Tab-separated table of C-alpha atoms in Angstrom:
chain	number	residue	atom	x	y	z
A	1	UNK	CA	20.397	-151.982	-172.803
A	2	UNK	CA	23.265	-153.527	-170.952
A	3	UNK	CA	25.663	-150.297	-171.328
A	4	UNK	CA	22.791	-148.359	-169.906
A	5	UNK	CA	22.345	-150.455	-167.080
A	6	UNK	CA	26.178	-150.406	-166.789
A	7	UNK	CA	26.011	-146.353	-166.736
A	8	UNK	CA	23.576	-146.166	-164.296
A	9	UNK	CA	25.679	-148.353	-161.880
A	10	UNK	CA	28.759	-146.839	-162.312
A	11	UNK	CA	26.965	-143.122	-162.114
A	12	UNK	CA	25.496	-144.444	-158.814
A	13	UNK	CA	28.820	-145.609	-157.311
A	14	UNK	CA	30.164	-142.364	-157.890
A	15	UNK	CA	27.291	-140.570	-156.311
A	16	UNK	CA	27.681	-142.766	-153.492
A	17	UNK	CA	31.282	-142.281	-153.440
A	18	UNK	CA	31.382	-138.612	-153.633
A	19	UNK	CA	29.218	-138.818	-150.795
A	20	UNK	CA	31.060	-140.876	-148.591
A	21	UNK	CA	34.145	-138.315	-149.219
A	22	UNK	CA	32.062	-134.930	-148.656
A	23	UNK	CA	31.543	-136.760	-145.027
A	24	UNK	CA	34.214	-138.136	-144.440
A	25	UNK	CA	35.828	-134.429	-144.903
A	26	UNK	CA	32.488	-132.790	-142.998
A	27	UNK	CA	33.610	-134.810	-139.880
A	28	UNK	CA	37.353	-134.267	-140.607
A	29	UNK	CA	36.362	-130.611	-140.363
A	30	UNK	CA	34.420	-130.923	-137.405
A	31	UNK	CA	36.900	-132.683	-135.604
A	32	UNK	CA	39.737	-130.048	-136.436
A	33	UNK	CA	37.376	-127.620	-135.106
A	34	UNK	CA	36.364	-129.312	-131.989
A	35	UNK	CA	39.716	-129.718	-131.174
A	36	UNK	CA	40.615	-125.924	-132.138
A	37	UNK	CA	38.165	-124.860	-129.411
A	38	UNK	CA	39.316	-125.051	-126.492
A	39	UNK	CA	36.107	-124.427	-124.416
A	40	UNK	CA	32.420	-124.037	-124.897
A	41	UNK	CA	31.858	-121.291	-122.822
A	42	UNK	CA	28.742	-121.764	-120.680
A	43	UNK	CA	29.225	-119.159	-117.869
A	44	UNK	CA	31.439	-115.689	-117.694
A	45	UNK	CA	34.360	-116.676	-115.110
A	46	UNK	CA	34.780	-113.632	-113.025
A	47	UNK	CA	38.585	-112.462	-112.526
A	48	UNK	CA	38.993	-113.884	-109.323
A	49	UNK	CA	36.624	-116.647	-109.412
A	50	UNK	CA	37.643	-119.091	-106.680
A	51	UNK	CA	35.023	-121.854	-106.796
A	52	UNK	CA	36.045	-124.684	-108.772
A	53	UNK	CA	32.733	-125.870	-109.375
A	54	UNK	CA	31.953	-122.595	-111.747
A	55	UNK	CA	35.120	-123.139	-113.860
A	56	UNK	CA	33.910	-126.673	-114.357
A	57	UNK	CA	30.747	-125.351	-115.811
A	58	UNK	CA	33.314	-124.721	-119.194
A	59	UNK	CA	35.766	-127.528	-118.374
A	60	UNK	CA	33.754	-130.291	-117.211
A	61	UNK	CA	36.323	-132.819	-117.957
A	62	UNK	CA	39.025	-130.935	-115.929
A	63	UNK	CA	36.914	-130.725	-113.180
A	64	UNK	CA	35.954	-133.869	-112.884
A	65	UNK	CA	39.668	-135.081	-112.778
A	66	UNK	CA	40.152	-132.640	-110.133
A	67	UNK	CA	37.434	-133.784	-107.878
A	68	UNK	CA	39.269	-136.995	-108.024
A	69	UNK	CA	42.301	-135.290	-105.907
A	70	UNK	CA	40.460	-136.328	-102.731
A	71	UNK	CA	40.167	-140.323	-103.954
A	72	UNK	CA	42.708	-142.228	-101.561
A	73	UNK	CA	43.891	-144.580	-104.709
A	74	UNK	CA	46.080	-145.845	-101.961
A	75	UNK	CA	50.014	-145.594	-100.833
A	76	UNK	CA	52.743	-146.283	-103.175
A	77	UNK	CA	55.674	-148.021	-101.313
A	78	UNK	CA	57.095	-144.174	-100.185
A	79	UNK	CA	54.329	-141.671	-100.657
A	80	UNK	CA	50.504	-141.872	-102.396
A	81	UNK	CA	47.072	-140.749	-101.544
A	82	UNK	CA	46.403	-141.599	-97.929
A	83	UNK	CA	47.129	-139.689	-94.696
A	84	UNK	CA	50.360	-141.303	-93.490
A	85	UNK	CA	52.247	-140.453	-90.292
A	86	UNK	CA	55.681	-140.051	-90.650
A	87	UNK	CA	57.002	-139.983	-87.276
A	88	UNK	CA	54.800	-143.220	-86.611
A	89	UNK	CA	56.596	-144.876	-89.507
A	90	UNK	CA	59.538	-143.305	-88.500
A	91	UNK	CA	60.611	-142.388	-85.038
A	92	UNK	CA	63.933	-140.886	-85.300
A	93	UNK	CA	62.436	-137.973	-86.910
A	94	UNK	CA	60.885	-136.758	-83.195
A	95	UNK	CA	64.926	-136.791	-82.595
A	96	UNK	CA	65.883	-135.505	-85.426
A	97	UNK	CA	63.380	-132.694	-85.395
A	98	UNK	CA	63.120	-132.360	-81.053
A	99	UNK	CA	62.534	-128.665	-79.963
A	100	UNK	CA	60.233	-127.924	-83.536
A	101	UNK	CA	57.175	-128.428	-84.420
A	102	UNK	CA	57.904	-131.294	-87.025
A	103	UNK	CA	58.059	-133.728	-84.275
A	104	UNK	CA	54.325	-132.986	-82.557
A	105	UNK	CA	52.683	-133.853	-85.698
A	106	UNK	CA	54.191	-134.483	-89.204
A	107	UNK	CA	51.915	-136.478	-92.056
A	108	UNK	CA	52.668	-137.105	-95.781
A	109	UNK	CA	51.004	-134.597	-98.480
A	110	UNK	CA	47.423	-135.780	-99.999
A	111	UNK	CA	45.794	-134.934	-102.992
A	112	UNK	CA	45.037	-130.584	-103.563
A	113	UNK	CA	40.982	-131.302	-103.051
A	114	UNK	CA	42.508	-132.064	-99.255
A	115	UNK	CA	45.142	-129.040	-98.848
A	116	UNK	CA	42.530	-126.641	-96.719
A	117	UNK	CA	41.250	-129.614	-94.623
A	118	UNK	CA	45.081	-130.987	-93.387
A	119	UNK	CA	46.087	-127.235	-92.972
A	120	UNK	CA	43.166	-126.644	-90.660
A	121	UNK	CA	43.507	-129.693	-88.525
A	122	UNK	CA	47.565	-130.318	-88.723
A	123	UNK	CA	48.787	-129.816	-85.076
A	124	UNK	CA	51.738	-128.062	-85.490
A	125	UNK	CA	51.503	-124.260	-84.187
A	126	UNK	CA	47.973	-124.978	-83.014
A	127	UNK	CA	45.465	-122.091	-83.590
A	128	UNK	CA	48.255	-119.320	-83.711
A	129	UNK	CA	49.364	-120.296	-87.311
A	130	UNK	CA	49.677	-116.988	-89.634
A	131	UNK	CA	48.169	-116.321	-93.266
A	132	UNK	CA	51.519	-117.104	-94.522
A	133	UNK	CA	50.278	-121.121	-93.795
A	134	UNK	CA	47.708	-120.711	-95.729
A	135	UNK	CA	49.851	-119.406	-98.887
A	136	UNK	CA	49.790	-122.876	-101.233
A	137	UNK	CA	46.157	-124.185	-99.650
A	138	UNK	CA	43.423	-121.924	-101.049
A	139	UNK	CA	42.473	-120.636	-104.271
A	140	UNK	CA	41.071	-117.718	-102.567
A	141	UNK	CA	44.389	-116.801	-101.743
A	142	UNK	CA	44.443	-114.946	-105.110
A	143	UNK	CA	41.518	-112.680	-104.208
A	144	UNK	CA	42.914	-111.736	-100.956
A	145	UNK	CA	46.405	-111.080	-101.716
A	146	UNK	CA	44.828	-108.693	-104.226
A	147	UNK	CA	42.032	-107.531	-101.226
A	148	UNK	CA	44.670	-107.001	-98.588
A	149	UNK	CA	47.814	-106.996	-99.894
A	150	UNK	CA	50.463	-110.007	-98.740
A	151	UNK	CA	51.710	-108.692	-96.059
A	152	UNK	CA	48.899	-108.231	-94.837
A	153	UNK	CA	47.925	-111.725	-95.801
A	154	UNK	CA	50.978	-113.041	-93.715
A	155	UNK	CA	50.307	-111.152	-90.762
A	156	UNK	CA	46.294	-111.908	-90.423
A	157	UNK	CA	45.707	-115.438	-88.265
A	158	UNK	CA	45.328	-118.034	-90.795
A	159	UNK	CA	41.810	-119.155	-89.349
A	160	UNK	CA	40.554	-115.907	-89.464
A	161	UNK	CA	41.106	-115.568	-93.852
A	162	UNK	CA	38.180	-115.649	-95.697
A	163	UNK	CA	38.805	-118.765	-97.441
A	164	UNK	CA	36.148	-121.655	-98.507
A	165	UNK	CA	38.068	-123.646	-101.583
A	166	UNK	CA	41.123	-125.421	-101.435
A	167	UNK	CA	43.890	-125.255	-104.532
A	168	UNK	CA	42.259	-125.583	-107.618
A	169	UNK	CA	42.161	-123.437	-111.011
A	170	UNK	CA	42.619	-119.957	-110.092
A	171	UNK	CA	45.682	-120.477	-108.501
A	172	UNK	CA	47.261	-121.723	-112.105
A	173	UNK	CA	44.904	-120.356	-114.845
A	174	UNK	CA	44.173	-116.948	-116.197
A	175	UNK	CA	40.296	-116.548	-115.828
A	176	UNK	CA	39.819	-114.512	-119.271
A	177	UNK	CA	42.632	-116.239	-121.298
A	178	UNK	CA	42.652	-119.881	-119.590
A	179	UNK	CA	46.589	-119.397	-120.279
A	180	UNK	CA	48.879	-121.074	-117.253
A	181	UNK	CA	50.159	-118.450	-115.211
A	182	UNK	CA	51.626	-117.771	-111.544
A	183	UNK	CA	50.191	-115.799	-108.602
A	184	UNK	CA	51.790	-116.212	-105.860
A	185	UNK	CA	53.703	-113.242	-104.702
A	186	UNK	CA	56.690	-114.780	-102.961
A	187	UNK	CA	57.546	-116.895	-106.895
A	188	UNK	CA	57.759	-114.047	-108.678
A	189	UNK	CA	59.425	-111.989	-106.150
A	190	UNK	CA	62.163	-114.828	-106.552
A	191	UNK	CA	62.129	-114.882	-110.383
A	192	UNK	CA	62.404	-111.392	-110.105
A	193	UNK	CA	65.419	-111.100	-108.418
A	194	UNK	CA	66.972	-114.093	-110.427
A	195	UNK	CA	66.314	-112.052	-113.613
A	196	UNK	CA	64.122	-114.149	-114.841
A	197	UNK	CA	60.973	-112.807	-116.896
A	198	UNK	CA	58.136	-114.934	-116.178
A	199	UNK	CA	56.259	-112.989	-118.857
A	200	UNK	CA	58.651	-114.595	-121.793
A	201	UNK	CA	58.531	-118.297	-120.280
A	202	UNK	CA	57.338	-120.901	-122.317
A	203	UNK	CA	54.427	-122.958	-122.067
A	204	UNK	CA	56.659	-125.788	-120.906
A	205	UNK	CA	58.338	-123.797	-118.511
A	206	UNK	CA	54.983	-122.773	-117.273
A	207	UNK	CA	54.142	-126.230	-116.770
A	208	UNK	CA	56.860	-126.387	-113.649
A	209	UNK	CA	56.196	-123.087	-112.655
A	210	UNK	CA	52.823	-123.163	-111.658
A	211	UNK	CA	53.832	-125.948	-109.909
A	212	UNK	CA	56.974	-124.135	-108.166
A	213	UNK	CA	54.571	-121.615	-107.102
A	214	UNK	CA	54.184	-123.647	-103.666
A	215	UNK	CA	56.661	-127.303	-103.947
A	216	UNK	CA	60.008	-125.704	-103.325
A	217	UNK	CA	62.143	-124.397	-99.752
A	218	UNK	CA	60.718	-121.613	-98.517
A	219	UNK	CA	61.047	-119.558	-95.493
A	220	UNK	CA	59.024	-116.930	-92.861
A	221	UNK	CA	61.172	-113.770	-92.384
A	222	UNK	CA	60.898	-113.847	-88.238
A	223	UNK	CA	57.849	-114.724	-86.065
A	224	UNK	CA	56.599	-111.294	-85.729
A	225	UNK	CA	56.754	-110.353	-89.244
A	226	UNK	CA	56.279	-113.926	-91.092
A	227	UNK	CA	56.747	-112.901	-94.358
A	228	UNK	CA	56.746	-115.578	-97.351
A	229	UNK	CA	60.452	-115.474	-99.184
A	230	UNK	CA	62.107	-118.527	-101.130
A	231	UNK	CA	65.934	-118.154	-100.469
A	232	UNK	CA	67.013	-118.468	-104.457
A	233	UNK	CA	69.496	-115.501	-104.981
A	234	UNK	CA	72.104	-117.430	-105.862
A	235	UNK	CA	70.212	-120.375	-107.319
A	236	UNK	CA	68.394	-123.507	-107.020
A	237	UNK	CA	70.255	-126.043	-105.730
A	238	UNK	CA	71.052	-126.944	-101.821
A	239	UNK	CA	74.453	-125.327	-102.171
A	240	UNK	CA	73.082	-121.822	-103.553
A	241	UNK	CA	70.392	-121.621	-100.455
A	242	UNK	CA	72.795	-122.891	-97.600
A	243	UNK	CA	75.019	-120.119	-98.987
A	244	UNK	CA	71.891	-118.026	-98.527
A	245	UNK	CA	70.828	-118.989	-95.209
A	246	UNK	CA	74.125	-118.875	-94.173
A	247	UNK	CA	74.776	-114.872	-95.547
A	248	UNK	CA	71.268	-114.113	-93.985
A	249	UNK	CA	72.411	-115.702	-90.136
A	250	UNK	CA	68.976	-117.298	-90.778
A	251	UNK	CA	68.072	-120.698	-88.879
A	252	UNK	CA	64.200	-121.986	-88.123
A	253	UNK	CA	65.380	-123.146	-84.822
A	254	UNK	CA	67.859	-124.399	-82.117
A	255	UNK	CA	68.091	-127.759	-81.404
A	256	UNK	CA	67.416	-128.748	-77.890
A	257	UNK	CA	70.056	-131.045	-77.764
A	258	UNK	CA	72.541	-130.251	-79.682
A	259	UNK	CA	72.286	-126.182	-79.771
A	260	UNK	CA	72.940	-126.381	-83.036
A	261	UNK	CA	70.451	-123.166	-85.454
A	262	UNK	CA	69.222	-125.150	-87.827
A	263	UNK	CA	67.201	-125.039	-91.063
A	264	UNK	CA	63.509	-127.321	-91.702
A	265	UNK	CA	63.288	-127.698	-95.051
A	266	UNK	CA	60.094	-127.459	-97.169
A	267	UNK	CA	59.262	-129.453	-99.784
A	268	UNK	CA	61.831	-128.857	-102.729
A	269	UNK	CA	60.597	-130.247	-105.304
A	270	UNK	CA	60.929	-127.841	-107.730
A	271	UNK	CA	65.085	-127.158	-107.197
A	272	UNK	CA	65.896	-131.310	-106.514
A	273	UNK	CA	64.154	-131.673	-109.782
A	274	UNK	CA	65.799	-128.708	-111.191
A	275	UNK	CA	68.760	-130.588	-111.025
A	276	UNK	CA	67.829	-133.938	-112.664
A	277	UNK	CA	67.690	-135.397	-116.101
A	278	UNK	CA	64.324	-134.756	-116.505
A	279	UNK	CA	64.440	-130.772	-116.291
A	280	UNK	CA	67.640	-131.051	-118.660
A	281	UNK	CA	65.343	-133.241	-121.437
A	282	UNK	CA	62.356	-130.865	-120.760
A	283	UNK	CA	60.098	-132.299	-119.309
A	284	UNK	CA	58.212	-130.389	-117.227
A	285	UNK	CA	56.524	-131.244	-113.763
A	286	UNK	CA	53.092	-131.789	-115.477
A	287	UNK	CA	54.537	-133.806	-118.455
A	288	UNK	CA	54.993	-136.435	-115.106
A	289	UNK	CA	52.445	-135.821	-112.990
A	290	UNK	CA	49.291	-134.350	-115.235
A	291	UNK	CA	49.854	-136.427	-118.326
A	292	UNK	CA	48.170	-135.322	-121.624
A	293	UNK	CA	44.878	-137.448	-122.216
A	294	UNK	CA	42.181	-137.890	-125.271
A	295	UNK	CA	38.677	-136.854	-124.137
A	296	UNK	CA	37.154	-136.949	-127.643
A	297	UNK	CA	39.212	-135.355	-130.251
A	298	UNK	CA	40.660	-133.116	-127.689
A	299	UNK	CA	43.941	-133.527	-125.642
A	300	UNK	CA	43.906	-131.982	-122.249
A	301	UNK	CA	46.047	-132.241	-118.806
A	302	UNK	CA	45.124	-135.093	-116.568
A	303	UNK	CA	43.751	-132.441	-113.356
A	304	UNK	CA	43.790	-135.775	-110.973
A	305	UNK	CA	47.182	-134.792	-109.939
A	306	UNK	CA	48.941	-137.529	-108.690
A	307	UNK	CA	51.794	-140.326	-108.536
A	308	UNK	CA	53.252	-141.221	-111.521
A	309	UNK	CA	53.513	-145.208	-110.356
A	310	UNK	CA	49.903	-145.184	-110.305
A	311	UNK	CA	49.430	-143.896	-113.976
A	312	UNK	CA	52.780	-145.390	-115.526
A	313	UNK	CA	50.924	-145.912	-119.128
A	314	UNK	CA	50.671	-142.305	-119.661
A	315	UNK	CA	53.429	-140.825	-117.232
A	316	UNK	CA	56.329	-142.396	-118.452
A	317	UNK	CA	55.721	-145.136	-121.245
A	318	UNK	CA	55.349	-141.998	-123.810
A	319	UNK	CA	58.850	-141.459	-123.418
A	320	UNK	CA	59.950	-144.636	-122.144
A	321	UNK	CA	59.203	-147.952	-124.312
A	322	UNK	CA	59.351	-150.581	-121.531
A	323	UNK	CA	56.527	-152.308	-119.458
A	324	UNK	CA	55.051	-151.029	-116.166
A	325	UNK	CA	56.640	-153.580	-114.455
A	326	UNK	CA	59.952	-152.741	-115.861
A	327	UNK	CA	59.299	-148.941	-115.378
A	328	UNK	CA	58.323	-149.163	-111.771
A	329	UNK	CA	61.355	-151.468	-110.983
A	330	UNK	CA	63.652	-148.843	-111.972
A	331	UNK	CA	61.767	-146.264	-109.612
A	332	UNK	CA	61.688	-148.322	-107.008
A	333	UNK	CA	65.517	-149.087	-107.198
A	334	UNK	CA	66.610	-145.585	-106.920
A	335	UNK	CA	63.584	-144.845	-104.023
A	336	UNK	CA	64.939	-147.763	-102.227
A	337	UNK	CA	68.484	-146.893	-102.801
A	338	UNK	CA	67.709	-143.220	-101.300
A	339	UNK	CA	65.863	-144.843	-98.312
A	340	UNK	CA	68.881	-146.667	-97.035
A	341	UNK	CA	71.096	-144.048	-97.373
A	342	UNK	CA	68.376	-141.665	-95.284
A	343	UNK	CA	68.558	-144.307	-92.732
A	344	UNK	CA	72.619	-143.869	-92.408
A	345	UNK	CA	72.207	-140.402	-92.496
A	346	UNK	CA	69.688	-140.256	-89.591
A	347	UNK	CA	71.893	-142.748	-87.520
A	348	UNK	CA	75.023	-140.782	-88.089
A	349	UNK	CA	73.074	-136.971	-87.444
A	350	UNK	CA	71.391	-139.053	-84.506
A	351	UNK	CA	75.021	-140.068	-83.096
A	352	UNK	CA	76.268	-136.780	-83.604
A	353	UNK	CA	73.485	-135.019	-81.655
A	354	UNK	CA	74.344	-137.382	-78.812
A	355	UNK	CA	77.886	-136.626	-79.022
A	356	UNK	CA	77.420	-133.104	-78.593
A	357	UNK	CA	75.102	-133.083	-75.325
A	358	UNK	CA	77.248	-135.413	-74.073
A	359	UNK	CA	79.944	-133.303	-74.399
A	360	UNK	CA	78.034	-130.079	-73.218
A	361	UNK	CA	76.775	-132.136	-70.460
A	362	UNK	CA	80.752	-132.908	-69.724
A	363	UNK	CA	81.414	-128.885	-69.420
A	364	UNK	CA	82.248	-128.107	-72.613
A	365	UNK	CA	81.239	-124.473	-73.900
A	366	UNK	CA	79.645	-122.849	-76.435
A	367	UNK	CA	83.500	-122.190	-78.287
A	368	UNK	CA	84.121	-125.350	-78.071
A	369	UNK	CA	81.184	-126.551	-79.763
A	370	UNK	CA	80.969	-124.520	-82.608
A	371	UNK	CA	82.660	-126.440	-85.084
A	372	UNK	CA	80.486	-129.816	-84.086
A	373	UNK	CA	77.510	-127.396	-84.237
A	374	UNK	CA	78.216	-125.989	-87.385
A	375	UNK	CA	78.964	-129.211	-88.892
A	376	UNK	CA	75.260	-130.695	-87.576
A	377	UNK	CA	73.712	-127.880	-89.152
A	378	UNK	CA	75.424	-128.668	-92.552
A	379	UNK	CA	74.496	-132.604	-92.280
A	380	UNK	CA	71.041	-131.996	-90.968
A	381	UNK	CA	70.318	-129.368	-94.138
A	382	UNK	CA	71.725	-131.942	-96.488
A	383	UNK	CA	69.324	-135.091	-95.175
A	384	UNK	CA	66.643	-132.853	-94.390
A	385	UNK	CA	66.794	-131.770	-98.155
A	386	UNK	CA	66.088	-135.188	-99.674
A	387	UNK	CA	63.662	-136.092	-96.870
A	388	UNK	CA	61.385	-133.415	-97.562
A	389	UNK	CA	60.722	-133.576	-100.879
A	390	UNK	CA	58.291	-135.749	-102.496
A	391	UNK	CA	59.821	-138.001	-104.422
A	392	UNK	CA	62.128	-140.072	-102.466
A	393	UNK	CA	65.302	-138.877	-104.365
A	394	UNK	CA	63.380	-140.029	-107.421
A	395	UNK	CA	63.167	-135.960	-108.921
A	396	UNK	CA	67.130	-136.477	-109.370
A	397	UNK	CA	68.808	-139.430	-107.692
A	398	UNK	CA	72.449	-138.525	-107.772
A	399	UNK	CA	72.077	-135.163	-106.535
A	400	UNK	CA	69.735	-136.987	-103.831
A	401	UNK	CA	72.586	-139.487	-103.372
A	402	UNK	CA	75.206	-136.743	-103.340
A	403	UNK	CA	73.966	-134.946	-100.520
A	404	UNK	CA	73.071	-138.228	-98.259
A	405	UNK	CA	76.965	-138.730	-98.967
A	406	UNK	CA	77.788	-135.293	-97.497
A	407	UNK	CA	75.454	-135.803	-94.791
A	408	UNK	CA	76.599	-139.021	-93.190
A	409	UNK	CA	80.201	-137.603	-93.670
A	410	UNK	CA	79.539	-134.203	-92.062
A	411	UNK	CA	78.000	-135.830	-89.506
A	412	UNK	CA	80.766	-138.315	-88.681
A	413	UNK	CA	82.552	-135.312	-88.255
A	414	UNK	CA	80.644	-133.522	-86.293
A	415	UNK	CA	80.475	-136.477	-84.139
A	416	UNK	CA	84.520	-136.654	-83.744
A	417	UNK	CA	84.888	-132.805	-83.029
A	418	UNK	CA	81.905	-133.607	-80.299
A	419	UNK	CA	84.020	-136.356	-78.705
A	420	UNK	CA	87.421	-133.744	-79.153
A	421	UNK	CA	85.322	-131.116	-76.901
A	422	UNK	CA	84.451	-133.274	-74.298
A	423	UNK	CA	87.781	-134.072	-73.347
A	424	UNK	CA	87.894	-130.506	-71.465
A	425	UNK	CA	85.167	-132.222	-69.110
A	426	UNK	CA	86.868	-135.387	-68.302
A	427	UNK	CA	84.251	-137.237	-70.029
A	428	UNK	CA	84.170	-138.216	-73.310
A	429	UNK	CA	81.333	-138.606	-76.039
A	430	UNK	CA	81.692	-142.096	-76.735
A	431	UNK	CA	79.420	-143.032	-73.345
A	432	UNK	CA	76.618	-141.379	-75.518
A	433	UNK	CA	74.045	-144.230	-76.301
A	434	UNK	CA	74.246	-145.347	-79.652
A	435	UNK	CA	70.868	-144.807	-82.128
């Protein structure tokens, strides 16, 4: 009677036990497929579906990240989410950028949800801007550089473009495959004539170049004809375009002061990074900036593209096995390190600038000037380098640090051959007022 009783138990526990395995490899199963697909499709996505909202339909967890692009999460100690005025936090930059429209109105980036609203309302070049403005602040863009072509795009008024939606997924993602991919037409112009196949990138290179579709230098060919090029024939760093720039005869503008053609940079954040030791580990703009996360068993791209110091658990400590505090204390070193020399660099372009209408004011000419010219445009390129892109010489601090060093110096010299020319006047430099 006992071993029968005894039978029955043990045949139970293995019914229950077989059990418990068949689901426990049912929901193994499941989850390996939920994570294989990638999307439950809900709607078709046309091929030049611009509206973000139908793309979230399918990815309702991207989307939703996304919509948080236009939540101020508040500044960081150099950049972050809200509207900040740079020439009210900094006033030598009205100096520094006199005679162009950089000093009427200049105000740090916010989040993509915001790109068609600041493009609209920014100041500069009032109501006369051309489509080429509106290159990196529309999804639409896409449609219409297929509709019209770009040049036309470039030459159309920017306020009269049929645009609704500001960046968001068409201007990254494939609408049939969901692949990353590039559409701007000025990018792979560039890569084109680099040689480089954007067809046979990887999906880690992908993840910068979607990005370096729109945060790197870039140019308009003249006024009348404002054509979108990125001056990378002979490479990415500030060397290769200066070389560019200065094979073209190119400048953006004259500076009222000094006379000096000079360059505005963009926002290079794509060739300052380029340079780092992030881009030689591979790690990719995204890795940084749209960290993977776990929604279920799936791992997608954060789409609330943002500051890394705001998101330091899943920016940097999967690489990096220190605490926040530690992490942002590092950051903040170099940032703060690049600041001060900025500031030197501003006084010494600042002096220089001085120097020179001094000296034109004294009677020197336009031959005797050329060398302190020259040299202004050469510092100015340098600081104007670091101080436009976005991370506060963070994307690759001793290339950052490198070309504050050149600045200051060419500067200083620009300064001396200033006070040399005005010597033909009978009045020298050094009565310029100090900045």
């Amino acid at each position: 009677m006992a071993n029968k009783r005894n039978l029955v138990i043990i045949l139970a526990l293995a019914a229950i036990l077989t059990f418990g395995v068949l689901a426990l490899l049912a929901n193994i199963f499941e989850k390996k497929q939920e994570a294989r697909d990638r999307f439950f499709r809900v709607v078709e996505i046309g091929e030049f579906e611009t509206d973000p909202a139908v793309w979230g339909k399918n990815f309702p967890d991207q989307y939703d990240a996304w919509k948080n692009t236009t939540t101020d999460y508040g500044n960081t100690m150099f950049g972050g989410s809200g509207k900040r005025d740079k020439l009210a936090e900094n006033p030598r930059l009205k100096e520094l950028y006199a005679g162009y429209p950089f000093s009427i109105e200049y105000n740090d980036e916010r989040g993509h949800g915001w790109s068609l609203v600041d493009v609209k309302e920014i100041k500069r070049l009032g109501q006369n801007k051309p489509g080429t403005c509106m290159s990196c602040k529309s999804s639409d863009n896409v449609r219409l550089w297929k509709e019209m072509g770009p040049n036309a795009f470039y030459n159309t008024n920017m306020y009269k473009l049929d645009v609704k939606h500001p960046i968001s997924c068409l201007n990254c993602h494939d609408p049939k495959t969901m692949d990353l991919r590039v559409a701007n037409p000025a990018f792979i112009e560039a890569m084109e004539k680099r040689g480089v196949d954007i067809k046979k990138a990887t999906r880690q290179e992908m993840r910068s170049y979607v990005c370096a579709q729109c945060h790197v230098e870039y140019y308009f060919e003249s006024k009348k004809n404002p054509l979108l090029h990125f001056p990378w024939k002979h490479g990415y760093t500030l060397d290769d375009m200066e070389r560019y720039y200065d094979e073209e005869g190119f400048h953006d503008w004259v500076h009222p002061e000094s006379g000096a053609k000079l360059i505005k940079m963009q926002h290079p954040d794509f060739e300052l990074w380029s340079t780092g030791i992030h881009a030689r580990s591979g790690v990719s703009c995204a890795d940084c900036h749209m960290p993977f996360k776990r929604v279920g068993s799936q791992k997608i791209s954060d789409h609330w593209v943002r500051s890394p110091l705001v998101n330091v658990a899943a920016a940097c400590q999967t690489c990096h096995r220190w605490s926040e505090d530690e992490l942002k204390s590092r950051v903040l070193a170099i940032q703060m390190r690049t600041r001060k020399l900025m500031d030197r660099s501003e006084e010494a372009i600042i002096a220089a600038v001085r120097a020179i209408k001094t000296a034109s004011d004294a009677g020197a000419g336009d031959a005797a000037l050329e060398k302190a010219r020259s040299l202004h445009r050469k510092a100015q390129m340098r600081w104007d380098y670091v101080q436009s892109e976005n991370s506060m010489g963070f994307h690759s601090p001793q290339e950052a640090a490198r070309l504050l060093g050149e600045a200051i110096d060419y500067a200083r010299q620009a300064e001396v051959e200033a006070i040399k020319a005005s010597a033909v006047g009978g009045k020298t430099a050094r009565t310029a007022k100090r900045p």
